[in-house]
Coordinates of C-alpha atoms and ligand atoms in Angstrom, one line a residue:
M1218 CA -21.5 -28.2 -31.9
T1219 CA -20.9 -25.5 -29.4
K1220 CA -23.8 -23.7 -27.8
Y1221 CA -23.5 -20.3 -26.2
I1222 CA -24.5 -18.7 -22.9
F1223 CA -24.0 -15.0 -22.6
V1224 CA -23.9 -13.5 -19.1
T1225 CA -24.6 -9.7 -18.7
G1226 CA -25.1 -7.6 -15.6
G1227 CA -27.4 -4.8 -14.8
V1228 CA -28.3 -2.1 -12.2
V1229 CA -24.9 -1.9 -10.4
S1230 CA -21.5 -3.5 -10.7
S1231 CA -20.0 -6.0 -8.2
L1232 CA -23.1 -8.3 -8.4
G1233 CA -20.9 -11.3 -8.7
K1234 CA -21.4 -11.9 -12.4
G1235 CA -18.1 -13.7 -12.6
L1236 CA -19.1 -16.1 -9.8
A1237 CA -22.5 -16.6 -11.3
A1238 CA -20.9 -17.5 -14.7
S1239 CA -18.4 -19.8 -13.1
S1240 CA -21.1 -21.5 -11.0
I1241 CA -23.2 -22.1 -14.1
G1242 CA -20.0 -23.6 -15.7
Q1243 CA -19.5 -25.8 -12.7
L1244 CA -23.1 -27.0 -12.8
L1245 CA -23.0 -27.8 -16.5
E1246 CA -19.7 -29.8 -16.0
A1247 CA -21.5 -31.6 -13.2
R1248 CA -23.9 -32.7 -15.9
G1249 CA -21.0 -34.0 -18.0
M1250 CA -20.6 -31.2 -20.4
K1251 CA -17.3 -29.8 -21.7
V1252 CA -17.3 -26.1 -20.7
Q1253 CA -15.2 -23.2 -21.9
M1254 CA -15.3 -19.7 -20.4
M1255 CA -14.6 -16.2 -21.8
K1256 CA -14.6 -12.7 -20.4
L1257 CA -15.1 -9.6 -22.6
D1258 CA -14.1 -6.5 -20.7
P1259 CA -15.3 -3.1 -22.1
Y1260 CA -12.4 -1.0 -20.7
I1261 CA -9.8 0.5 -23.0
N1262 CA -6.7 -0.9 -21.4
V1263 CA -5.2 -3.6 -23.5
D1264 CA -5.0 -5.8 -20.5
P1265 CA -5.2 -5.3 -16.7
G1266 CA -1.4 -5.9 -16.3
T1267 CA -0.6 -2.2 -15.8
M1268 CA -3.7 -1.3 -13.8
S1269 CA -3.4 -0.5 -10.1
P1270 CA -4.7 -3.3 -7.8
F1271 CA -6.9 -0.6 -6.2
Q1272 CA -8.6 -0.1 -9.6
H1273 CA -8.8 -3.6 -10.7
G1274 CA -8.1 -6.2 -8.0
E1275 CA -6.0 -9.1 -8.8
V1276 CA -4.3 -9.7 -12.1
F1277 CA -4.8 -13.4 -12.9
V1278 CA -2.0 -15.0 -15.0
T1279 CA -2.6 -17.9 -17.3
D1280 CA -0.2 -20.6 -18.3
D1281 CA 0.6 -18.8 -21.6
G1282 CA 1.5 -15.6 -19.7
A1283 CA -1.6 -13.5 -20.3
E1284 CA -2.4 -11.0 -17.6
T1285 CA -6.1 -11.2 -17.3
D1286 CA -9.2 -10.3 -15.3
L1287 CA -9.6 -11.8 -11.9
D1288 CA -12.8 -13.5 -13.1
L1289 CA -10.7 -15.9 -15.1
G1290 CA -9.4 -17.1 -11.7
H1291 CA -12.9 -18.0 -10.7
Y1292 CA -13.5 -19.7 -14.1
E1293 CA -10.4 -21.9 -13.6
R1294 CA -11.3 -22.7 -10.0
F1295 CA -14.9 -23.6 -10.7
T1296 CA -14.4 -25.5 -13.9
N1297 CA -11.9 -27.6 -15.8
A1298 CA -11.6 -25.0 -18.5
H1299 CA -7.9 -24.3 -19.3
L1300 CA -7.7 -20.6 -20.2
T1301 CA -5.3 -18.6 -22.3
K1302 CA -5.0 -15.1 -23.6
A1303 CA -7.8 -16.1 -26.1
N1304 CA -10.3 -16.2 -23.2
N1305 CA -10.1 -12.6 -22.1
W1306 CA -10.5 -9.6 -24.5
T1307 CA -10.7 -5.9 -23.6
S1308 CA -12.0 -3.2 -25.9
G1309 CA -8.4 -1.9 -26.0
R1310 CA -7.1 -5.2 -27.4
I1311 CA -10.0 -5.5 -29.9
Y1312 CA -9.4 -1.9 -31.1
L1313 CA -5.6 -2.5 -31.2
S1314 CA -6.0 -5.5 -33.4
V1315 CA -8.4 -3.7 -35.7
I1316 CA -6.1 -0.7 -36.0
E1317 CA -3.1 -2.9 -36.7
K1318 CA -5.0 -4.6 -39.5
E1319 CA -6.1 -1.2 -40.9
R1320 CA -2.4 -0.1 -40.8
R1321 CA -1.4 -3.2 -42.7
G1322 CA -4.0 -2.5 -45.3
D1323 CA -6.0 -5.6 -44.5
Y1324 CA -9.3 -3.8 -45.0
L1325 CA -8.4 -2.8 -48.6
G1326 CA -9.1 0.9 -48.1
K1327 CA -12.6 0.5 -46.5
T1328 CA -13.9 3.0 -43.9
I1329 CA -13.4 1.2 -40.5
Q1330 CA -16.4 1.4 -38.3
V1331 CA -17.6 0.1 -35.0
I1332 CA -20.2 -2.0 -36.8
P1333 CA -19.2 -4.2 -38.6
H1334 CA -15.4 -4.0 -38.0
I1335 CA -15.1 -3.9 -34.3
T1336 CA -18.1 -6.2 -33.8
D1337 CA -16.7 -8.6 -36.3
E1338 CA -13.4 -8.7 -34.4
I1339 CA -15.3 -9.5 -31.2
K1340 CA -17.3 -12.2 -32.8
A1341 CA -14.2 -13.7 -34.3
A1342 CA -12.5 -13.7 -30.9
V1343 CA -15.5 -15.7 -29.5
R1344 CA -15.7 -18.0 -32.4
V1345 CA -12.0 -18.8 -32.2
V1346 CA -12.4 -20.2 -28.7
A1347 CA -15.5 -22.3 -29.8
E1348 CA -13.6 -23.7 -32.8
K1349 CA -10.4 -24.4 -31.1
E1350 CA -11.7 -25.9 -27.9
K1351 CA -14.9 -27.4 -29.2
P1352 CA -16.8 -27.2 -25.9
D1353 CA -20.4 -28.3 -25.5
I1354 CA -21.0 -24.9 -24.0
L1355 CA -19.1 -21.6 -24.2
I1356 CA -20.0 -19.2 -21.5
V1357 CA -19.2 -15.6 -22.4
E1358 CA -19.4 -13.0 -19.6
I1359 CA -19.6 -9.3 -20.6
G1360 CA -17.9 -7.0 -18.0
G1361 CA -19.5 -3.8 -16.8
T1362 CA -23.1 -3.0 -16.6
V1363 CA -25.8 -2.7 -19.2
G1364 CA -26.0 0.9 -20.3
D1365 CA -22.3 1.6 -20.2
I1366 CA -21.3 3.4 -23.4
E1367 CA -18.1 1.3 -23.9
S1368 CA -19.9 -2.0 -23.6
L1369 CA -22.2 -1.4 -26.6
P1370 CA -20.0 -3.0 -29.3
F1371 CA -19.8 -6.2 -27.1
M1372 CA -23.5 -6.2 -26.6
E1373 CA -24.1 -5.8 -30.3
A1374 CA -21.6 -8.6 -31.1
I1375 CA -23.3 -11.1 -28.8
R1376 CA -26.7 -10.0 -30.1
Q1377 CA -25.5 -10.9 -33.6
I1378 CA -24.1 -14.3 -32.4
G1379 CA -27.4 -15.0 -30.7
N1380 CA -29.2 -14.3 -34.0
E1381 CA -26.8 -16.4 -36.1
E1382 CA -27.0 -19.3 -33.7
G1383 CA -30.7 -19.3 -33.2
R1384 CA -32.9 -19.6 -30.2
N1385 CA -32.0 -23.2 -29.2
N1386 CA -28.2 -22.6 -29.4
A1387 CA -27.7 -19.4 -27.5
L1388 CA -29.0 -18.2 -24.1
F1389 CA -28.9 -14.8 -22.5
I1390 CA -28.6 -14.7 -18.8
H1391 CA -28.9 -11.4 -17.0
V1392 CA -27.6 -10.8 -13.5
T1393 CA -29.5 -8.0 -11.7
L1394 CA -30.3 -6.5 -8.3
V1395 CA -33.5 -6.6 -6.4
P1396 CA -32.8 -4.3 -3.5
F1397 CA -34.6 -4.3 -0.1
I1398 CA -35.8 -0.8 0.7
A1399 CA -36.0 -0.5 4.4
A1400 CA -38.4 2.4 4.5
A1401 CA -41.0 0.5 2.5
G1402 CA -40.0 -2.8 4.1
E1403 CA -40.1 -4.3 0.6
L1404 CA -37.9 -5.8 -2.1
K1405 CA -38.2 -3.6 -5.2
T1406 CA -38.3 -4.9 -8.8
K1407 CA -38.1 -1.6 -10.6
P1408 CA -34.3 -1.5 -11.1
T1409 CA -34.5 -5.0 -12.6
Q1410 CA -37.3 -3.9 -14.9
H1411 CA -35.3 -0.9 -16.1
S1412 CA -32.2 -2.9 -16.6
V1413 CA -34.0 -5.5 -18.8
K1414 CA -35.7 -2.7 -20.7
E1415 CA -32.2 -1.3 -21.4
L1416 CA -31.0 -4.7 -22.7
R1417 CA -34.1 -5.1 -24.9
E1418 CA -33.5 -1.7 -26.4
I1419 CA -30.2 -3.0 -27.8
G1420 CA -31.9 -6.0 -29.1
I1421 CA -31.2 -8.6 -26.4
A1422 CA -34.1 -10.3 -24.7
P1423 CA -32.8 -12.2 -21.7
D1424 CA -34.0 -15.7 -21.2
I1425 CA -33.0 -16.1 -17.5
L1426 CA -32.7 -13.5 -14.7
L1427 CA -30.4 -14.1 -11.8
C1428 CA -31.7 -11.7 -9.2
R1429 CA -29.3 -10.8 -6.4
S1430 CA -31.1 -10.0 -3.2
D1431 CA -30.4 -10.2 0.5
R1432 CA -33.6 -12.1 1.2
P1433 CA -35.6 -14.7 -0.8
L1434 CA -37.9 -13.6 -3.5
S1435 CA -41.6 -14.5 -2.9
L1436 CA -43.5 -16.3 -5.5
D1437 CA -45.6 -13.1 -6.2
L1438 CA -42.4 -11.2 -6.7
R1439 CA -41.1 -13.7 -9.1
K1440 CA -44.3 -13.6 -11.0
K1441 CA -44.2 -9.9 -11.2
I1442 CA -40.6 -9.9 -12.5
A1443 CA -41.5 -12.6 -15.0
L1444 CA -44.4 -10.6 -16.3
F1445 CA -42.7 -7.2 -16.6
C1446 CA -39.4 -8.6 -17.9
N1447 CA -41.0 -11.1 -20.3
V1448 CA -39.3 -14.2 -19.0
K1449 CA -40.8 -17.5 -17.8
E1450 CA -41.6 -17.7 -14.1
N1451 CA -39.1 -20.5 -13.5
A1452 CA -36.5 -18.4 -15.2
V1453 CA -36.5 -15.9 -12.4
I1454 CA -33.8 -17.3 -10.2
S1455 CA -33.0 -15.8 -6.8
A1456 CA -29.3 -15.4 -6.1
L1457 CA -29.1 -14.9 -2.4
D1458 CA -26.0 -14.1 -0.5
V1459 CA -24.3 -17.3 0.6
K1460 CA -21.8 -18.3 3.3
T1461 CA -19.1 -19.4 0.9
I1462 CA -18.8 -18.7 -2.8
Y1463 CA -18.6 -22.5 -3.5
E1464 CA -22.3 -22.7 -2.4
V1465 CA -23.5 -20.7 -5.4
P1466 CA -23.7 -23.7 -7.8
L1467 CA -25.7 -25.6 -5.2
A1468 CA -28.1 -22.7 -4.6
F1469 CA -28.7 -22.4 -8.4
H1470 CA -29.2 -26.2 -8.7
E1471 CA -31.8 -26.1 -6.0
Q1472 CA -33.8 -23.7 -8.1
S1473 CA -33.3 -26.0 -11.2
L1474 CA -31.2 -23.6 -13.1
D1475 CA -29.2 -26.3 -14.8
A1476 CA -32.4 -28.2 -15.7
L1477 CA -33.7 -25.0 -17.2
I1478 CA -30.6 -24.4 -19.2
V1479 CA -30.4 -27.9 -20.7
D1480 CA -34.1 -27.6 -21.5
E1481 CA -33.7 -24.3 -23.3
L1482 CA -30.7 -25.4 -25.2
H1483 CA -32.2 -28.8 -26.1
L1484 CA -29.4 -30.7 -24.3
K1485 CA -31.5 -32.5 -21.8
E1486 CA -31.4 -35.9 -23.5
Q1487 CA -27.7 -35.7 -24.0
F1488 CA -27.0 -34.6 -20.4
P1489 CA -29.8 -35.8 -18.2
N1490 CA -28.1 -36.3 -14.9
V1491 CA -26.1 -34.1 -12.5
D1492 CA -23.5 -35.3 -10.1
L1493 CA -22.7 -32.8 -7.4
K1494 CA -21.5 -35.2 -4.7
K1495 CA -17.9 -33.9 -4.5
W1496 CA -19.0 -30.4 -4.6
R1497 CA -21.5 -30.9 -1.8
E1498 CA -18.8 -32.5 0.3
L1499 CA -16.5 -29.5 -0.4
V1500 CA -19.1 -27.1 0.8
S1501 CA -19.9 -29.0 3.9
T1502 CA -16.2 -29.2 4.8
I1503 CA -15.8 -25.5 4.2
K1504 CA -18.7 -24.8 6.5
E1505 CA -17.9 -27.4 9.2
P1506 CA -14.3 -28.6 9.1
S1507 CA -13.7 -31.4 11.6
E1508 CA -10.2 -30.3 12.8
G1509 CA -10.9 -26.7 13.9
A1510 CA -9.2 -23.6 12.7
V1511 CA -5.8 -22.0 12.1
K1512 CA -5.0 -18.3 12.1
I1513 CA -2.7 -17.1 9.3
A1514 CA -1.2 -13.6 9.0
I1515 CA -0.8 -12.3 5.5
V1516 CA 1.7 -9.5 5.8
G1517 CA 1.5 -7.3 2.7
K1518 CA 1.0 -3.9 1.2
Y1519 CA -2.4 -4.0 -0.5
V1520 CA -4.0 -5.9 2.4
E1521 CA -6.7 -3.3 2.7
L1522 CA -7.9 -4.4 -0.7
E1523 CA -8.5 -8.1 -0.4
D1524 CA -9.6 -8.3 -4.1
S1525 CA -6.0 -8.0 -5.1
Y1526 CA -5.2 -11.3 -3.4
K1527 CA -8.3 -13.2 -4.6
S1528 CA -6.5 -16.4 -5.7
L1529 CA -4.3 -16.4 -2.6
R1530 CA -7.3 -16.2 -0.4
E1531 CA -9.0 -19.0 -2.3
A1532 CA -5.9 -21.2 -2.3
L1533 CA -5.8 -21.0 1.5
T1534 CA -9.4 -22.0 1.7
H1535 CA -8.7 -25.0 -0.6
A1536 CA -5.8 -26.0 1.6
G1537 CA -8.0 -25.7 4.6
V1538 CA -10.5 -28.1 3.0
A1539 CA -7.7 -30.6 2.2
N1540 CA -6.7 -30.5 5.9
N1541 CA -10.3 -30.3 7.2
L1542 CA -9.5 -27.0 8.8
K1543 CA -10.9 -23.5 8.6
V1544 CA -8.3 -21.0 7.6
N1545 CA -8.8 -17.7 9.3
V1546 CA -6.9 -15.1 7.4
H1547 CA -5.7 -11.9 9.1
W1548 CA -4.5 -9.2 6.8
V1549 CA -1.6 -7.4 8.4
E1550 CA -0.6 -4.1 6.8
S1551 CA 3.2 -4.5 6.6
E1552 CA 3.8 -0.7 7.3
S1553 CA 2.0 -1.1 10.6
L1554 CA 4.8 -3.4 11.8
I1555 CA 7.5 -0.8 11.1
D1556 CA 7.1 1.5 14.1
D1557 CA 5.5 -1.1 16.3
E1558 CA 7.9 -2.1 19.1
N1559 CA 5.5 -4.9 20.1
Y1560 CA 5.4 -6.4 16.7
G1561 CA 6.7 -9.7 18.1
S1562 CA 3.8 -10.1 20.4
R1563 CA 1.4 -9.1 17.7
L1564 CA 2.8 -11.8 15.4
Q1565 CA 2.8 -14.4 18.1
D1566 CA -0.9 -14.5 17.8
Y1567 CA -0.7 -16.3 14.5
D1568 CA -0.1 -19.9 13.6
A1569 CA 1.8 -19.1 10.5
I1570 CA 2.9 -16.1 8.4
L1571 CA 2.7 -15.5 4.7
V1572 CA 4.2 -12.7 2.7
P1573 CA 2.5 -12.5 -0.7
G1574 CA 3.5 -11.0 -4.1
G1575 CA 3.7 -7.3 -4.4
F1576 CA 5.5 -4.4 -6.1
G1577 CA 7.3 -1.3 -4.8
K1578 CA 9.2 -0.2 -1.8
R1579 CA 6.5 0.7 0.6
G1580 CA 6.1 -1.7 3.6
I1581 CA 9.2 -3.8 2.8
S1582 CA 10.8 -3.2 6.2
G1583 CA 7.6 -4.4 7.9
M1584 CA 7.8 -7.6 5.8
L1585 CA 11.4 -8.1 6.7
R1586 CA 10.5 -7.8 10.4
A1587 CA 7.7 -10.4 10.0
I1588 CA 10.1 -12.8 8.2
K1589 CA 12.8 -12.4 10.8
Y1590 CA 10.3 -13.1 13.5
A1591 CA 9.1 -16.3 11.6
R1592 CA 12.6 -17.5 11.0
K1593 CA 13.7 -17.1 14.6
S1594 CA 10.6 -18.3 16.3
G1595 CA 10.1 -21.4 14.2
T1596 CA 6.7 -20.0 13.0
P1597 CA 5.8 -21.5 9.6
Y1598 CA 6.6 -19.1 6.8
F1599 CA 5.5 -19.1 3.2
G1600 CA 6.9 -16.4 0.9
I1601 CA 5.4 -16.0 -2.5
C1602 CA 7.3 -14.0 -5.2
L1603 CA 8.0 -10.8 -3.3
G1604 CA 7.8 -13.0 -0.2
M1605 CA 10.6 -15.2 -1.5
Q1606 CA 12.7 -12.2 -2.5
T1607 CA 12.3 -10.5 0.9
A1608 CA 13.1 -13.8 2.7
C1609 CA 16.4 -13.9 0.8
I1610 CA 17.1 -10.2 1.7
E1611 CA 16.3 -10.9 5.4
F1612 CA 18.6 -14.0 5.3
A1613 CA 21.4 -12.1 3.6
R1614 CA 21.2 -9.2 6.1
N1615 CA 20.7 -11.0 9.3
V1616 CA 22.3 -14.4 8.8
C1617 CA 25.1 -13.7 6.3
G1618 CA 25.9 -10.3 7.7
L1619 CA 25.5 -8.5 4.4
R1620 CA 24.3 -5.2 5.8
D1621 CA 22.0 -3.3 3.5
A1622 CA 21.5 -6.2 1.2
D1623 CA 18.5 -5.4 -0.9
S1624 CA 16.6 -5.7 -4.1
T1625 CA 17.5 -3.2 -6.8
E1626 CA 13.7 -2.6 -7.0
F1627 CA 13.9 -0.9 -3.6
N1628 CA 17.4 0.4 -3.6
S1629 CA 19.4 0.7 -6.8
E1630 CA 22.5 1.7 -4.9
T1631 CA 22.6 -1.3 -2.5
P1632 CA 26.1 -2.8 -2.0
F1633 CA 24.6 -6.3 -2.1
P1634 CA 22.0 -6.6 -4.8
I1635 CA 20.6 -10.0 -3.6
I1636 CA 17.6 -9.5 -5.9
F1637 CA 18.1 -7.8 -9.3
K1638 CA 17.0 -7.9 -12.9
L1639 CA 18.9 -10.9 -14.2
R1640 CA 17.9 -10.2 -17.8
D1641 CA 19.8 -6.8 -17.7
L1642 CA 22.9 -8.8 -17.1
V1643 CA 22.5 -11.6 -19.5
A1644 CA 20.3 -9.8 -22.0
V1645 CA 17.6 -12.5 -21.9
E1646 CA 15.8 -11.0 -24.8
E1647 CA 13.4 -13.9 -25.4
L1648 CA 11.5 -13.1 -22.2
G1649 CA 9.9 -10.3 -24.0
G1650 CA 8.1 -7.4 -22.3
T1651 CA 9.5 -6.4 -19.0
M1652 CA 8.1 -9.2 -16.9
R1653 CA 8.7 -12.9 -16.7
L1654 CA 5.2 -14.2 -17.1
G1655 CA 3.3 -17.4 -17.3
A1656 CA 4.3 -21.0 -16.8
W1657 CA 8.0 -22.0 -16.5
A1658 CA 9.5 -25.2 -15.6
C1659 CA 11.3 -25.6 -12.2
Q1660 CA 13.6 -28.5 -11.2
L1661 CA 13.4 -29.5 -7.5
K1662 CA 16.4 -30.5 -5.4
E1663 CA 16.4 -34.1 -4.3
G1664 CA 15.8 -34.5 -0.6
S1665 CA 14.4 -31.0 -0.2
L1666 CA 11.2 -30.1 1.5
A1667 CA 9.9 -28.6 -1.7
R1668 CA 10.5 -31.9 -3.5
E1669 CA 8.7 -33.8 -0.8
I1670 CA 5.7 -31.4 -0.9
Y1671 CA 5.4 -31.9 -4.7
H1672 CA 5.2 -35.7 -4.1
N1673 CA 8.8 -36.2 -5.2
A1674 CA 8.3 -34.6 -8.6
A1675 CA 11.7 -33.8 -10.2
E1676 CA 10.2 -31.0 -12.4
I1677 CA 7.2 -28.9 -11.9
S1678 CA 5.6 -26.0 -13.8
E1679 CA 4.2 -22.9 -12.2
R1680 CA 3.0 -19.5 -13.2
H1681 CA 5.2 -16.4 -12.8
R1682 CA 4.7 -12.6 -12.7
H1683 CA 7.8 -10.8 -11.7
R1684 CA 10.4 -8.4 -13.0
Y1685 CA 13.2 -9.1 -10.5
E1686 CA 14.9 -12.3 -9.5
F1687 CA 17.5 -13.8 -7.2
N1688 CA 21.1 -12.8 -8.1
P1689 CA 23.1 -16.0 -8.7
E1690 CA 26.3 -14.3 -7.6
Y1691 CA 25.1 -14.5 -4.0
R1692 CA 24.0 -18.1 -4.2
A1693 CA 27.1 -19.6 -2.7
V1694 CA 27.2 -17.1 0.2
L1695 CA 23.6 -17.8 1.2
E1696 CA 24.0 -21.5 0.7
K1697 CA 27.1 -21.5 2.9
E1698 CA 25.1 -20.0 5.7
G1699 CA 22.4 -22.7 5.4
L1700 CA 19.8 -21.4 2.9
I1701 CA 18.7 -24.2 0.6
I1702 CA 18.1 -23.4 -3.0
S1703 CA 15.5 -26.1 -3.6
G1704 CA 14.2 -25.1 -7.0
V1705 CA 15.9 -23.7 -10.1
S1706 CA 14.9 -23.2 -13.8
P1707 CA 16.1 -26.1 -16.0
D1708 CA 18.8 -23.7 -17.5
G1709 CA 20.0 -23.0 -14.0
K1710 CA 19.6 -19.2 -14.5
F1711 CA 16.6 -18.6 -12.2
V1712 CA 16.3 -19.5 -8.5
E1713 CA 12.7 -20.5 -8.2
M1714 CA 12.5 -21.9 -4.6
I1715 CA 14.3 -21.5 -1.4
E1716 CA 13.9 -23.1 2.1
L1717 CA 15.5 -23.5 5.4
P1718 CA 16.8 -26.9 6.5
R1719 CA 14.1 -29.0 8.2
E1720 CA 16.2 -29.5 11.3
K1721 CA 16.3 -25.8 11.8
H1722 CA 12.8 -24.8 11.0
P1723 CA 9.5 -26.7 10.5
F1724 CA 8.4 -24.9 7.4
F1725 CA 10.2 -22.0 5.8
V1726 CA 9.6 -21.9 2.1
G1727 CA 9.8 -19.3 -0.6
C1728 CA 8.9 -19.5 -4.2
Q1729 CA 9.4 -17.0 -7.1
F1730 CA 6.2 -18.2 -8.8
H1731 CA 2.6 -17.8 -7.8
P1732 CA 1.2 -21.3 -6.9
E1733 CA -2.1 -19.7 -5.9
Y1734 CA -3.1 -19.4 -9.6
K1735 CA -3.2 -23.1 -9.9
S1736 CA -5.0 -24.1 -6.8
K1737 CA -8.5 -25.5 -7.1
P1738 CA -11.2 -26.3 -4.5
L1739 CA -11.1 -30.0 -5.3
A1740 CA -7.4 -30.1 -6.0
A1741 CA -5.7 -27.8 -3.5
H1742 CA -2.2 -26.8 -4.3
P1743 CA 0.4 -29.0 -2.4
L1744 CA 2.5 -26.0 -1.2
F1745 CA -0.6 -24.4 0.4
V1746 CA -1.7 -27.8 1.8
S1747 CA 1.6 -28.3 3.5
F1748 CA 1.8 -24.7 4.7
V1749 CA -1.6 -24.9 6.3
R1750 CA -0.7 -28.3 7.8
A1751 CA 2.4 -26.7 9.3
A1752 CA 0.3 -23.9 10.7
H1753 CA -1.9 -26.5 12.3
E1754 CA 1.0 -28.4 13.8
N1755 CA 2.4 -25.2 15.1
R1756 CA -0.9 -24.5 16.8
L1757 CA -1.2 -27.9 18.4
H1758 CA 2.4 -27.6 19.5
S1759 CA 1.8 -24.3 21.3
E1760 CA -1.4 -25.5 22.8
N1761 CA 0.5 -28.5 24.2
L1762 CA 3.1 -26.1 25.6
K1763 CA 0.4 -24.0 27.2
D1764 CA -1.3 -27.0 28.7
D1765 CA 2.0 -28.2 30.1
V1766 CA 2.6 -24.8 31.7
S1767 CA -0.8 -24.7 33.3
S1768 CA -0.5 -28.2 34.7
N1769 CA 3.0 -27.4 36.0
K1770 CA 4.5 -30.2 34.1
Q1771 CA 8.1 -30.2 33.2
I1772 CA 8.2 -28.3 29.9
E1773 CA 10.2 -30.0 27.2
M1774 CA 12.1 -27.8 24.9
P1775 CA 10.4 -27.3 21.6
E1776 CA 12.1 -29.7 19.1
R1777 CA 12.7 -26.8 16.8
A1778 CA 16.1 -25.4 17.1
I1779 CA 16.3 -21.7 16.2
I1780 CA 18.9 -20.2 14.0
E1781 CA 21.1 -18.1 16.2
S1782 CA 23.7 -16.7 13.9
E1783 CA 22.0 -13.4 14.1
D1784 CA 22.7 -9.7 14.0
Ligands
LIG1995 N1 8.1 -6.8 -7.3 C1 8.8 -8.1 -7.5 C2 9.2 -8.3 -8.9 O1 8.8 -7.6 -9.8 C3 7.8 -9.2 -7.0 C4 6.7 -9.3 -8.0 C5 5.5 -10.2 -7.4 O2 5.5 -10.4 -6.2 N2 4.6 -10.5 -8.2 O3 10.0 -9.2 -9.1

């Protein structure tokens, strides 16, 4: 039988509710439970796919091609839950589904109301996940902050589920803020009290409070919160800021949060022990890696908003752990490279360069500059989605001499559309929508670096989110000049991976998919692991060169030849 944990938030947004929910999931898995996770988002958009990254941060893509909230990325990274479109619902999608039913006449002429029709639809969405996956625990996070008008139907729905399930089968956890007021020199509990009051007005009495604060809560303060908010003293958990997000489950465990949860849900006998060994090792490697650090430049457009590259950032951290390295990420706004004559010396500072996914024309020439630099200097390069497309454009322009080669996304008039919409040409209707989304198979070329990185797998599956793709008409021209097409879709229509020959460049790899979506802290993605390793080797190599210069030794030529057939 599935038991439920509902996670709500109060006082302000951005309290890290998603991380708190994920950390609870991780802790319960460490106790041996099967965990599933869901996010209910009160906004009216049907999904975040069309929202600006500035509004919403990253769009996380699941295997089944759903464009979801970035918290689902945390859920998949912290737990073993495999998520689909069933795990993320917005108000928009709930209403759309109710309205479609109404149009079909499914409600037999009844008046359609928020209660019970919208709330029933929400409850059904939650129940479907419980019934299909049969987890021991289903953690359901409600987006937004208590008191938001649009979150009310969700609150009412979870209140009803709580009632239907009974006290021992459903828990309400509320994440709140206990701010430090400098003028008074004190932590203040009033916002938490108000937020709990608001929750109770809608009929939800929280069982556990996770109090975000920048300093520890004293025992007196906990007692006060417990008294005013009507929770047990040991249910007031302090959620302090931590060095790495992966430390959150450990911090919760130290305050016996998992013990409290299994107690409250009567699961203690079934799941008495917790095994956090691997997770502890992970955190200690992140904090103190034995091999030092690498410096990686991410050259992109939305770099000012790191939230839009959440999974990417995490994938690099995971790859750092796998290599026992700290990965220092430097976000380089691609536009800033365009008018910078010294862009080469700026980029020289980094051990490796990555161009991530992105949309639109802005900043493209800056990315092309960075790629050209990486290709010619032998700096490890990893291009993801847009980063693969721009690497192909750069190669076409500067190595194959196809001047003004471009993607039709940036220049519809280009004489050499290296990147275009393949589906327009071959009318690939079954792709649906306007984007190629979700998991697709990719076959790897024998002998290629890509194949080696994937431990010699002949076929892999990775998640996609793109509208444009490599134009197969140019395949022969680019291959003739030395570009290796190392991954293609099984039907041969889509180029999925490219690389430069290993004799010419130590690591120059592009992929049309987003490997970052599948990287996990304890199972780093092989492409990122190899990229970070290449960055490290590059660092050691340049340090050796520097040492040799300072000791006046004869400098050996770097082994890496540089492609010279250039503009
Ligand atoms: N804008 C490109 C496309 O639509 C790349 C997309 C991406 O990087 N996610 O194909």
